[in-house]
mmCIF file of C-alpha atoms and ligand atoms in Angstrom:
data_model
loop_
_atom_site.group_PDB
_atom_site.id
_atom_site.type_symbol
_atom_site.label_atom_id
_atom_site.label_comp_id
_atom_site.label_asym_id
_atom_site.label_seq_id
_atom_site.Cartn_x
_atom_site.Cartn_y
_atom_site.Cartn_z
ATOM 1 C CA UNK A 23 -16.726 -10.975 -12.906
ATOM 2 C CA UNK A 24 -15.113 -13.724 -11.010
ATOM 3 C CA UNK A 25 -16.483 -13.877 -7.159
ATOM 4 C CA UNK A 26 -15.864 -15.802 -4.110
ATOM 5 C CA UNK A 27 -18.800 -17.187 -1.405
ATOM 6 C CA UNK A 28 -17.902 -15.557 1.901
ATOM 7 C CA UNK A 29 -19.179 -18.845 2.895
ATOM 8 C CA UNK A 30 -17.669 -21.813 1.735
ATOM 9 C CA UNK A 31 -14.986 -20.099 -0.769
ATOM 10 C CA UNK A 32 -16.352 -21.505 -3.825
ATOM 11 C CA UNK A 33 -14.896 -19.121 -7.077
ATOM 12 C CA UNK A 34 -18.332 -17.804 -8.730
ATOM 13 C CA UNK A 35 -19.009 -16.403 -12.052
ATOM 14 C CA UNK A 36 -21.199 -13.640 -12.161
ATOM 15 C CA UNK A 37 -22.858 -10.984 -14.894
ATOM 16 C CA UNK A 38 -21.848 -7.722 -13.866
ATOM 17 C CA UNK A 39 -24.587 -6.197 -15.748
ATOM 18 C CA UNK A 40 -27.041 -7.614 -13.995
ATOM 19 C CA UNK A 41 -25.961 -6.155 -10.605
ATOM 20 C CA UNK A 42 -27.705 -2.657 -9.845
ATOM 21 C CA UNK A 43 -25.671 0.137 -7.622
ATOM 22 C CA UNK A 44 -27.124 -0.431 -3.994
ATOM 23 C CA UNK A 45 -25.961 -4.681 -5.201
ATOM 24 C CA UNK A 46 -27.755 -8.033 -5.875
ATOM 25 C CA UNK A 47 -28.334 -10.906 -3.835
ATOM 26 C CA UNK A 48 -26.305 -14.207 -4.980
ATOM 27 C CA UNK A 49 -27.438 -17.646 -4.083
ATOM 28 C CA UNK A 50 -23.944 -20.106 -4.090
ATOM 29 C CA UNK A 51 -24.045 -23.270 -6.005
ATOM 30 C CA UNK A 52 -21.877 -25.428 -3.559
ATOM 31 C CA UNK A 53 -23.069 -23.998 -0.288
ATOM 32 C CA UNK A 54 -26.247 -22.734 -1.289
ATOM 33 C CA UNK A 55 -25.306 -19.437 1.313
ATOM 34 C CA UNK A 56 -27.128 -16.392 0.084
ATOM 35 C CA UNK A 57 -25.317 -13.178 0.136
ATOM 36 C CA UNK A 58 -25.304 -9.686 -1.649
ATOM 37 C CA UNK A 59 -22.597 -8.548 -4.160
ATOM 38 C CA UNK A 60 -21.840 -5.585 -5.460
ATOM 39 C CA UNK A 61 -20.548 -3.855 -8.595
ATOM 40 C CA UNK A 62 -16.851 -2.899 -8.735
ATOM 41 C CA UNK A 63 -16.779 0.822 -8.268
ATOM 42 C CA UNK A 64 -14.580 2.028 -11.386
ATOM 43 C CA UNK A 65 -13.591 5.697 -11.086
ATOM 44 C CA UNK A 66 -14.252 7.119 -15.059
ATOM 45 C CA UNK A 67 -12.929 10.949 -13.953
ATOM 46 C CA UNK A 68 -9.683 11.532 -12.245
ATOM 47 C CA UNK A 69 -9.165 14.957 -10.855
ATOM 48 C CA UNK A 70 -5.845 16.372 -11.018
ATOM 49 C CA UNK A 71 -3.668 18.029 -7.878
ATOM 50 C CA UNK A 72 -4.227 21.899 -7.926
ATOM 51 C CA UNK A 73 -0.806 23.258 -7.904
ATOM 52 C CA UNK A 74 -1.035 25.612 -5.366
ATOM 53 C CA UNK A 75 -2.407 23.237 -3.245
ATOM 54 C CA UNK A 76 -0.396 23.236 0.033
ATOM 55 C CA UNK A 77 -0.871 21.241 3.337
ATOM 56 C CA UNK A 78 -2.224 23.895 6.138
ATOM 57 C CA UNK A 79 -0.239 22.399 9.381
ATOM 58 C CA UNK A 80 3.899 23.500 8.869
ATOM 59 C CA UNK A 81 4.702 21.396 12.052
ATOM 60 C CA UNK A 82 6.454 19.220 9.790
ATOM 61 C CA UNK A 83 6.972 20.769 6.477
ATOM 62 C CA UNK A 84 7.824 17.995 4.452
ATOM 63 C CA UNK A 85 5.913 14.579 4.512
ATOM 64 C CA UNK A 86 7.076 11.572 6.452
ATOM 65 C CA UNK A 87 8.159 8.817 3.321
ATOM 66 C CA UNK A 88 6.677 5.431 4.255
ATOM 67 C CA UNK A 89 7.826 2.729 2.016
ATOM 68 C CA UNK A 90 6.035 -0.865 2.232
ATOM 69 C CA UNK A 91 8.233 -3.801 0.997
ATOM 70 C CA UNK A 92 9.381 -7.225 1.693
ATOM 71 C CA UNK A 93 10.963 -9.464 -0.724
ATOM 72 C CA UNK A 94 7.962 -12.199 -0.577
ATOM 73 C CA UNK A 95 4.896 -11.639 -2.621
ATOM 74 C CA UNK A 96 1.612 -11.747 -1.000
ATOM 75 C CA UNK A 97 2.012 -10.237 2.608
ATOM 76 C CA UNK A 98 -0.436 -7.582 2.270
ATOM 77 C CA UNK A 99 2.172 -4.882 1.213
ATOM 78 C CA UNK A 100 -0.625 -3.103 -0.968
ATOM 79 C CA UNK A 101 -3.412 -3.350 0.933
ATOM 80 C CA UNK A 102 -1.399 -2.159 3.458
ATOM 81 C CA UNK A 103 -0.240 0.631 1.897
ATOM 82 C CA UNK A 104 -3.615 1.375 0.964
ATOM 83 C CA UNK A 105 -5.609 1.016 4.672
ATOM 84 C CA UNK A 106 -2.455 2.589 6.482
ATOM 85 C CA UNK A 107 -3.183 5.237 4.069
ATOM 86 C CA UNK A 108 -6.832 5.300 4.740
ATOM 87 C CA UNK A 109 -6.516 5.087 8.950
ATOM 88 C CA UNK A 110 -3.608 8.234 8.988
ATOM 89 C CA UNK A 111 -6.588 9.825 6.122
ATOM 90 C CA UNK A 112 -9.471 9.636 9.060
ATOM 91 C CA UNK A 113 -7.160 11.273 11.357
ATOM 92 C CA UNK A 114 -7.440 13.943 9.254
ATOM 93 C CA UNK A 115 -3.608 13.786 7.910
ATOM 94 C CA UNK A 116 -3.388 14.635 3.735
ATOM 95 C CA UNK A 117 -1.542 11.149 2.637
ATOM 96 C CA UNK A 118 -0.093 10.150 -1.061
ATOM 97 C CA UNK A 119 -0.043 7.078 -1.999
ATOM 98 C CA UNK A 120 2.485 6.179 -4.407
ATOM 99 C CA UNK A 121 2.081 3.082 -6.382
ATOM 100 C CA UNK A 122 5.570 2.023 -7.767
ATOM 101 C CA UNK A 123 4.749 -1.302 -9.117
ATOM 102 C CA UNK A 124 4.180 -2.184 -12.471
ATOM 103 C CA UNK A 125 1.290 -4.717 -11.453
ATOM 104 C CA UNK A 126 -0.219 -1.127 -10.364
ATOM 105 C CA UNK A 127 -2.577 -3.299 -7.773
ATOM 106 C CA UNK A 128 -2.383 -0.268 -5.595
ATOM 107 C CA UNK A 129 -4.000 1.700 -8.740
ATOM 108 C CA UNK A 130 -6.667 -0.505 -9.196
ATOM 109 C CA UNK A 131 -7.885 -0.928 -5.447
ATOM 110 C CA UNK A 132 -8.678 2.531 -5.659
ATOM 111 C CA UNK A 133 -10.564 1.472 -8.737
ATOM 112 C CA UNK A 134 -8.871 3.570 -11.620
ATOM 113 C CA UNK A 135 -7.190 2.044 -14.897
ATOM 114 C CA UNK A 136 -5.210 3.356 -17.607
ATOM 115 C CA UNK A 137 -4.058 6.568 -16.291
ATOM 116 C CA UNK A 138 -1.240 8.644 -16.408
ATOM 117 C CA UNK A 139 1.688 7.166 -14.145
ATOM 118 C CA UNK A 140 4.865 8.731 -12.067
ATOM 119 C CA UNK A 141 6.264 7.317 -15.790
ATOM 120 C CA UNK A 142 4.753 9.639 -17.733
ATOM 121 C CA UNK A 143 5.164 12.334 -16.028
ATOM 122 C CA UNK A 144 9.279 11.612 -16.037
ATOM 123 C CA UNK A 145 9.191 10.730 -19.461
ATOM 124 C CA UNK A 146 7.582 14.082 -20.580
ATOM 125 C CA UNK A 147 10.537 15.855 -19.220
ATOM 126 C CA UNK A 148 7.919 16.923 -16.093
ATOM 127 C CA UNK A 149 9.530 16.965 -12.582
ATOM 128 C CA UNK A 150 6.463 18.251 -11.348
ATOM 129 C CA UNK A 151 4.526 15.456 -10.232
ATOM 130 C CA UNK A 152 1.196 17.347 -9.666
ATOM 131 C CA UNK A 153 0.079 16.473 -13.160
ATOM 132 C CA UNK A 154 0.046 13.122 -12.682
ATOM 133 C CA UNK A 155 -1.169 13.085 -8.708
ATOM 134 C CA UNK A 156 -4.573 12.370 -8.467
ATOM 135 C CA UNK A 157 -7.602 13.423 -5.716
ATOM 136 C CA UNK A 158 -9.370 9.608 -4.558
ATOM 137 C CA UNK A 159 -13.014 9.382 -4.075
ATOM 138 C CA UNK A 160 -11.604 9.184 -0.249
ATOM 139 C CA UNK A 161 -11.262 12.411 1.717
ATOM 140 C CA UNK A 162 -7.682 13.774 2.344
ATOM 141 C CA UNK A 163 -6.224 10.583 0.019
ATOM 142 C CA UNK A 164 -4.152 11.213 -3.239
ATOM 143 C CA UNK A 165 -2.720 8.630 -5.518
ATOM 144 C CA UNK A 166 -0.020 8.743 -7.580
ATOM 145 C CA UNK A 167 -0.820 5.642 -10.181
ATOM 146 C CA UNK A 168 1.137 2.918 -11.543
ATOM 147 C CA UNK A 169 0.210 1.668 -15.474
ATOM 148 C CA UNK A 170 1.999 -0.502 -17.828
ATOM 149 C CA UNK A 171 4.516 1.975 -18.947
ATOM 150 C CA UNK A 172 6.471 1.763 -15.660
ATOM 151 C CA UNK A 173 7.428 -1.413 -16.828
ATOM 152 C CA UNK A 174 10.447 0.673 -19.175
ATOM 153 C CA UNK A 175 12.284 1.637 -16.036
ATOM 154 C CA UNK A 176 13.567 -1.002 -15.414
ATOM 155 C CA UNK A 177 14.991 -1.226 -18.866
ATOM 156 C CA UNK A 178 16.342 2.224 -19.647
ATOM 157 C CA UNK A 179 17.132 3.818 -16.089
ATOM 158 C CA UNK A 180 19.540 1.650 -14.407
ATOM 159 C CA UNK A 181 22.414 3.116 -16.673
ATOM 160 C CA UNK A 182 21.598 6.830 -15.525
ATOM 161 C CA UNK A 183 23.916 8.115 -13.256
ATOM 162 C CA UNK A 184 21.933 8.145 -10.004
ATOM 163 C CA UNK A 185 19.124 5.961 -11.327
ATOM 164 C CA UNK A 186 18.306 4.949 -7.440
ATOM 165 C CA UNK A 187 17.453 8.913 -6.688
ATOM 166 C CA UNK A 188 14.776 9.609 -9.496
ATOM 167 C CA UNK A 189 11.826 8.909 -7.022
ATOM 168 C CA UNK A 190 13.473 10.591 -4.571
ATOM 169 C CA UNK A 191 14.133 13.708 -6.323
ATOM 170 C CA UNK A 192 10.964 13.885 -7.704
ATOM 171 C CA UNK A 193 8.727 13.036 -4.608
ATOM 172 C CA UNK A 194 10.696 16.445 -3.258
ATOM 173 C CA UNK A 195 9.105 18.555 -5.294
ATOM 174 C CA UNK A 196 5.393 17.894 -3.844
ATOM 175 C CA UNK A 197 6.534 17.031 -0.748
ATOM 176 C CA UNK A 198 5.177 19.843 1.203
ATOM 177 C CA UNK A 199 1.551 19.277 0.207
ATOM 178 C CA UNK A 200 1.123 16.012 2.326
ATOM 179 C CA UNK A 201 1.342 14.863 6.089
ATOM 180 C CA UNK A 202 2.885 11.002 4.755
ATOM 181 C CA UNK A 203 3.743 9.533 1.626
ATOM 182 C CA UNK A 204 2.771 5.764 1.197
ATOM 183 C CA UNK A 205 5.301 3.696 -1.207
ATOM 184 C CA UNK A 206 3.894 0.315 -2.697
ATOM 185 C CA UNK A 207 6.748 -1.987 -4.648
ATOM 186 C CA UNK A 208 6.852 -4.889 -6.401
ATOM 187 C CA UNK A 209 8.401 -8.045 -4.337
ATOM 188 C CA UNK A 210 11.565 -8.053 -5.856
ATOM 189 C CA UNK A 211 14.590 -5.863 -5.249
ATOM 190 C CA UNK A 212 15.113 -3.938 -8.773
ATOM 191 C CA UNK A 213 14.614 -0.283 -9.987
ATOM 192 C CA UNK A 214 11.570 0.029 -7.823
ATOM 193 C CA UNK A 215 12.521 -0.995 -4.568
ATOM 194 C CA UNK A 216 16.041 0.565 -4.726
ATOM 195 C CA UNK A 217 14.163 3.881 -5.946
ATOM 196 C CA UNK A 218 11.249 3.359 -3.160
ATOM 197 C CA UNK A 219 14.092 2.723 0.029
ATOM 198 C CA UNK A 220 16.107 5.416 -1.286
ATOM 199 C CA UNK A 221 13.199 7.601 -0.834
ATOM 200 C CA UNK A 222 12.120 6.471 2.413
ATOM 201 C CA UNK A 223 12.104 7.958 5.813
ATOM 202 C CA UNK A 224 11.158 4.677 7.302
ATOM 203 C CA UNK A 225 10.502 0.986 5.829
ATOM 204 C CA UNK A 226 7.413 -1.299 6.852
ATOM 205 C CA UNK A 227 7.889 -4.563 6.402
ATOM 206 C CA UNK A 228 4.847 -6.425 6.189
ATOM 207 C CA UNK A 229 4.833 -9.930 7.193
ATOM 208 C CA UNK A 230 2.272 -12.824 6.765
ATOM 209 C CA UNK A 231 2.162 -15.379 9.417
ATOM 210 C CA UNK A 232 3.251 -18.813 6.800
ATOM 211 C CA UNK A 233 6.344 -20.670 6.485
ATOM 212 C CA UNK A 234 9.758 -18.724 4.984
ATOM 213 C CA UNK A 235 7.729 -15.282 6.917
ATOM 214 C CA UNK A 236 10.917 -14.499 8.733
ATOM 215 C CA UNK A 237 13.489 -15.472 5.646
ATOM 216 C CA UNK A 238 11.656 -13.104 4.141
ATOM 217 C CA UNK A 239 12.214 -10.290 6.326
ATOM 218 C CA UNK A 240 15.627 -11.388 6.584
ATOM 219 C CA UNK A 241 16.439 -10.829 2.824
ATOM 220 C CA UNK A 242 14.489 -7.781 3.348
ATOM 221 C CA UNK A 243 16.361 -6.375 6.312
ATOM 222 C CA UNK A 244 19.786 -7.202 4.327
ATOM 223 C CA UNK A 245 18.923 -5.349 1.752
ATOM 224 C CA UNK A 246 17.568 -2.624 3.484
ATOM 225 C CA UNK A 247 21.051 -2.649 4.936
ATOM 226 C CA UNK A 248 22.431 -2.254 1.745
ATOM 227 C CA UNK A 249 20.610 0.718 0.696
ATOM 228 C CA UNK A 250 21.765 2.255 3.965
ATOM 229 C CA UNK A 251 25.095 2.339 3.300
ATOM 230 C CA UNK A 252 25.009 3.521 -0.176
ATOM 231 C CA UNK A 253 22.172 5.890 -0.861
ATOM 232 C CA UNK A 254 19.957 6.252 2.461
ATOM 233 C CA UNK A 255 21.834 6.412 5.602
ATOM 234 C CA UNK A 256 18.912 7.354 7.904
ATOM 235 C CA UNK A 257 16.978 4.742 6.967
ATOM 236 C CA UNK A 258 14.748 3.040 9.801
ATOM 237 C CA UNK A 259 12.266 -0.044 9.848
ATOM 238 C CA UNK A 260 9.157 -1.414 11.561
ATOM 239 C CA UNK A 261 7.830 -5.390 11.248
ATOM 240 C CA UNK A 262 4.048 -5.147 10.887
ATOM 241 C CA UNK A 263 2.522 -8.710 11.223
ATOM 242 C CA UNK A 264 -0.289 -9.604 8.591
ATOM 243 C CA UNK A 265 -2.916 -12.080 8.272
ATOM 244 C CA UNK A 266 -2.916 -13.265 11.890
ATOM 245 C CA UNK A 267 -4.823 -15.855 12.545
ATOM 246 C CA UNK A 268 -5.466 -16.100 16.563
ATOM 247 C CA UNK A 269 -6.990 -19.688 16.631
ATOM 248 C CA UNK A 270 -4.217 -20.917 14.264
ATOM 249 C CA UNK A 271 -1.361 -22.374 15.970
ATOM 250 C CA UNK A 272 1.433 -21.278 13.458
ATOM 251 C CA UNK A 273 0.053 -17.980 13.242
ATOM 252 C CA UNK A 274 0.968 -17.771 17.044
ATOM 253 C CA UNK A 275 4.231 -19.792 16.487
ATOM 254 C CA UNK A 276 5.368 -17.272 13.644
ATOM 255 C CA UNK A 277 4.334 -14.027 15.854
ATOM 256 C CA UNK A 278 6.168 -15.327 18.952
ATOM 257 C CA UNK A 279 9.027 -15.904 16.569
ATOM 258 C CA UNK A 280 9.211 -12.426 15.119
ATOM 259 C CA UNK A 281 8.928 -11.011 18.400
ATOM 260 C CA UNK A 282 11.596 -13.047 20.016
ATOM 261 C CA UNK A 283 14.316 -11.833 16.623
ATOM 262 C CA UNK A 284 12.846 -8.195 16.067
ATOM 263 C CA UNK A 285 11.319 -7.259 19.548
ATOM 264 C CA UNK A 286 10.387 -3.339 19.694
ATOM 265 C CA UNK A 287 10.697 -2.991 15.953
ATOM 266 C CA UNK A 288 7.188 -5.173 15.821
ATOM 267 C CA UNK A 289 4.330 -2.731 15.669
ATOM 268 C CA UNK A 290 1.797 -3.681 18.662
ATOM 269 C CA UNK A 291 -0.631 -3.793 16.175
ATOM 270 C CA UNK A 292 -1.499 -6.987 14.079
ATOM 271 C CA UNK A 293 -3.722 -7.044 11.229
ATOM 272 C CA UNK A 294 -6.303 -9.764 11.549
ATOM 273 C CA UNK A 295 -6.821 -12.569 8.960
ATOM 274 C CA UNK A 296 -10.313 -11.421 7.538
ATOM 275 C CA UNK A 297 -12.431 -12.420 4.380
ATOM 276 C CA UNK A 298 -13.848 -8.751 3.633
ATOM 277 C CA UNK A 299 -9.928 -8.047 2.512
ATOM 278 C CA UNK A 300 -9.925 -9.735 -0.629
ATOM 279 C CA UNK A 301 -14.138 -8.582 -1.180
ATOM 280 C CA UNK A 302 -12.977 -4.866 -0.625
ATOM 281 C CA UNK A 303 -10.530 -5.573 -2.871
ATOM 282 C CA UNK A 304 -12.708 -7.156 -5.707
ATOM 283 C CA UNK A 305 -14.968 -4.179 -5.119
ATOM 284 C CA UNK A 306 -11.818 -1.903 -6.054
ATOM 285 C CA UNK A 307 -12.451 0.212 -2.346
ATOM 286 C CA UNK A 308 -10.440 0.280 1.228
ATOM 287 C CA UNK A 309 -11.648 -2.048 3.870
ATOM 288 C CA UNK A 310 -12.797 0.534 5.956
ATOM 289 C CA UNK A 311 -15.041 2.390 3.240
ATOM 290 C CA UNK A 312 -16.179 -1.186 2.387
ATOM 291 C CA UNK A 313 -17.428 -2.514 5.365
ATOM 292 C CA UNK A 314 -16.716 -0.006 8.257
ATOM 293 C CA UNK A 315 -16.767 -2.831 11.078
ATOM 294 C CA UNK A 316 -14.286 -4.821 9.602
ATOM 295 C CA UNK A 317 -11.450 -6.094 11.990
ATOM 296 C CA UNK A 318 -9.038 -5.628 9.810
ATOM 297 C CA UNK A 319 -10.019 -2.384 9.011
ATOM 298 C CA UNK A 320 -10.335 -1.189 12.459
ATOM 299 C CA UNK A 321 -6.241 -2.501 13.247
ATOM 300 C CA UNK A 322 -5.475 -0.372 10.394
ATOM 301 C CA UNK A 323 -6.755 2.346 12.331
ATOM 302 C CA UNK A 324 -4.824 1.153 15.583
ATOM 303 C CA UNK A 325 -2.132 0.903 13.228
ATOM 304 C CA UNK A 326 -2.246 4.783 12.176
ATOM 305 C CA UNK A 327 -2.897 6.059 16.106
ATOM 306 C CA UNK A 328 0.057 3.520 16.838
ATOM 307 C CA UNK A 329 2.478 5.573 13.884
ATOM 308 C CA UNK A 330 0.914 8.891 14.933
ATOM 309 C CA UNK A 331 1.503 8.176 18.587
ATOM 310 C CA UNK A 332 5.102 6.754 18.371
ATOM 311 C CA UNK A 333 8.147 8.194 18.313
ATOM 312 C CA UNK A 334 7.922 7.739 14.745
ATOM 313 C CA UNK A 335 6.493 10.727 13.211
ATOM 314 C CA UNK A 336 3.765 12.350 15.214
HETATM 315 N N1 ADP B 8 -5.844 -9.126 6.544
HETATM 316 C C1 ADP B 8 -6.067 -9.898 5.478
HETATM 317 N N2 ADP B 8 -6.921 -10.944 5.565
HETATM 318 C C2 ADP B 8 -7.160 -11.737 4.488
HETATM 319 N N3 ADP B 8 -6.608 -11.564 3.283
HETATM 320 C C3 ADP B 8 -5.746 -10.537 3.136
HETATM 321 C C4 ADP B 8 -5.432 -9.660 4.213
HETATM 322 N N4 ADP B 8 -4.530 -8.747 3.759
HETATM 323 C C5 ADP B 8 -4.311 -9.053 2.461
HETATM 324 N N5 ADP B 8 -5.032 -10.118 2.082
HETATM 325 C C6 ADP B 8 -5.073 -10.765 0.756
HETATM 326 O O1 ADP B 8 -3.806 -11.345 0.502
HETATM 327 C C7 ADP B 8 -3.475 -11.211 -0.875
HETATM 328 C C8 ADP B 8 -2.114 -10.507 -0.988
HETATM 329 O O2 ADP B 8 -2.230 -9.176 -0.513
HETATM 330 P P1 ADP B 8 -1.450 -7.979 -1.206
HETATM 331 O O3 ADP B 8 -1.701 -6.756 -0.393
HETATM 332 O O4 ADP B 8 -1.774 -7.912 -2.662
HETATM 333 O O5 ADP B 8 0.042 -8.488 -1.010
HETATM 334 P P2 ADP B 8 1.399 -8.005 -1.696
HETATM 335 O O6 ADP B 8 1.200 -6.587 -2.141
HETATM 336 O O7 ADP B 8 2.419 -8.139 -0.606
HETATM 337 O O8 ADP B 8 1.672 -8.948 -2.822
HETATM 338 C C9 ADP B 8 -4.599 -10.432 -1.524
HETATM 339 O O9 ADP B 8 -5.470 -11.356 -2.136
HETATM 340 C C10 ADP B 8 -5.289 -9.744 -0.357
HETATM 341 O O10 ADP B 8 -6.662 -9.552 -0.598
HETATM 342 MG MG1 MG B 9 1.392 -5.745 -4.072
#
């Protein structure tokens, strides 16, 4: 497997074989910074959803439908997805993540491949989604996966009649089991975004802190607007700034810009720009399981008090 010194950066090849359970210390050839790796946790079992598995609090008796998206690739839409997930899971609120991208990233991080997808389960003729929803290793999280398959959507379901509602419909069914539904897509606005706004109670729109950021949420935002008059008329938004870099002078330039166009619809919280992201990710687990004192990890549990808090959905 292909690693990275937390050090210097330097891309490292190492033998995964050789590297026990509890890790193995790595020396790097450029830097010559010693550090300890570990193995990439792959899940081998996947439990399935129990049917009659319902949440226990009514206040709300459907789940709250998050969707993440933003038309640029690379703004932390998955991993936000996934650590949102993970901060509203420690609050002790049942959350499914749904991973509606072919790339099925979102499937991976939680360190499964090849497995059933929301696909399969349509393609069988199943609306019942509990065969395909999965239990995590993580308490209170549930995944619905992404695999290769998905990729056929795109192909054969935008001549249905109502193509845009088959999440939707779908998601209905299991609905009452969770506290919030998480919705990864892909960056671009096809089948899977249309399907994943159309489904959404609310949109986070996760934005980096480089050049063409706030085009990005722009196109976004238009979009959005487009869903809302055709299929989703509710629909609502929130701007969640990623990879913010406080000593970094356009990280502060693109912020203050954001702030100044979208005001309240910023989130107070800002995920930090922090190195452990992409190991966490290597190692197929959530930042906070990874390395618990993580700064990014802790603003993704700011982020979840902040959503539980709000006006949003608490
Ligand atoms: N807070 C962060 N600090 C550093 N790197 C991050 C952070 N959040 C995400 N990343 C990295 O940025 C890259 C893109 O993130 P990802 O969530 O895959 O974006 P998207 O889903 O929008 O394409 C990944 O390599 C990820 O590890
Ligand atoms: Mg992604």
């Amino acid at each position: 497997m292909i690693i990275e010194c937390e050090k210097c950066g330097t891309k490292l090849r190492v033998d995964e074989s050789l590297i026990n359970p509890s890790g193995a210390q790595v020396r790097c050839s450029a830097c010559s910074h010693v550090f300890t790796v570990y193995r990439p946790a792959i899940v081998e079992t996947s439990e399935q959803m129990p049917i009659s598995e319902k949440k226990p609090s009514q206040k709300y008796p459907s789940a709250y439908i998050f969707t993440l998206t933003n038309q640029k690739g690379g703004v932390a839409k998955t991993t936000t997805c996934l650590n949102l997930g993970v901060g509203l899971s420690l609050l002790k609120k049942r959350v499914l993540l749904v991973d509606f991208d072919v790339q099925a990233s979102l499937t991976t991080c939680l360190g499964y491949k090849n497995i059933a997808s929301f696909y399969d389960a349509v393609h069988a003729g199943n609306n019942d989604l509990s065969r395909v929803i999965i239990k995590s290793r993580y308490p209170y999280i549930w995944l619905l996966p992404s695999n290769q398959n998905m990729v056929v959507f795109n192909k054969k379901h935008f001549a249905y009649d109502r193509f845009e509602y088959i999440l939707k419909e779908r998601l209905q069914n299991v609905a009452n089991r969770f506290d919030y539904i998480l919705i990864d897509t892909p960056p671009s606005m096809e089948f899977f975004t249309v399907n994943a706004l159309t489904a959404a109670n609310r949109v986070i729109i996760p934005s980096n802190c480089e050049f063409l950021a706030t085009q990005g949420v722009h196109q976004t935002l238009n979009f959005m607007h487009i869903i809302k008059e055709r299929t989703n008329t509710d629909i609502d938004y929130n701007i969640l700034v990623t990879m913010y870099d406080d000593r970094d002078t356009v990280s502060q330039m693109i912020h203050s810009k954001l702030r100044k166009m979208y005001g309240e619809k910023i989130f107070k919280t800002v995920i930090n720009i922090d190195t452990k992201v992409r190991e966490s990710q290597v190692m197929n687990m959530p930042i906070i399981y990874y390395y618990k004192h993580s700064p990014s990890g802790l603003r993704y549990i700011s982020l979840a008090k902040e959503v539980l808090e709000s006006a949003i959905h608490g």
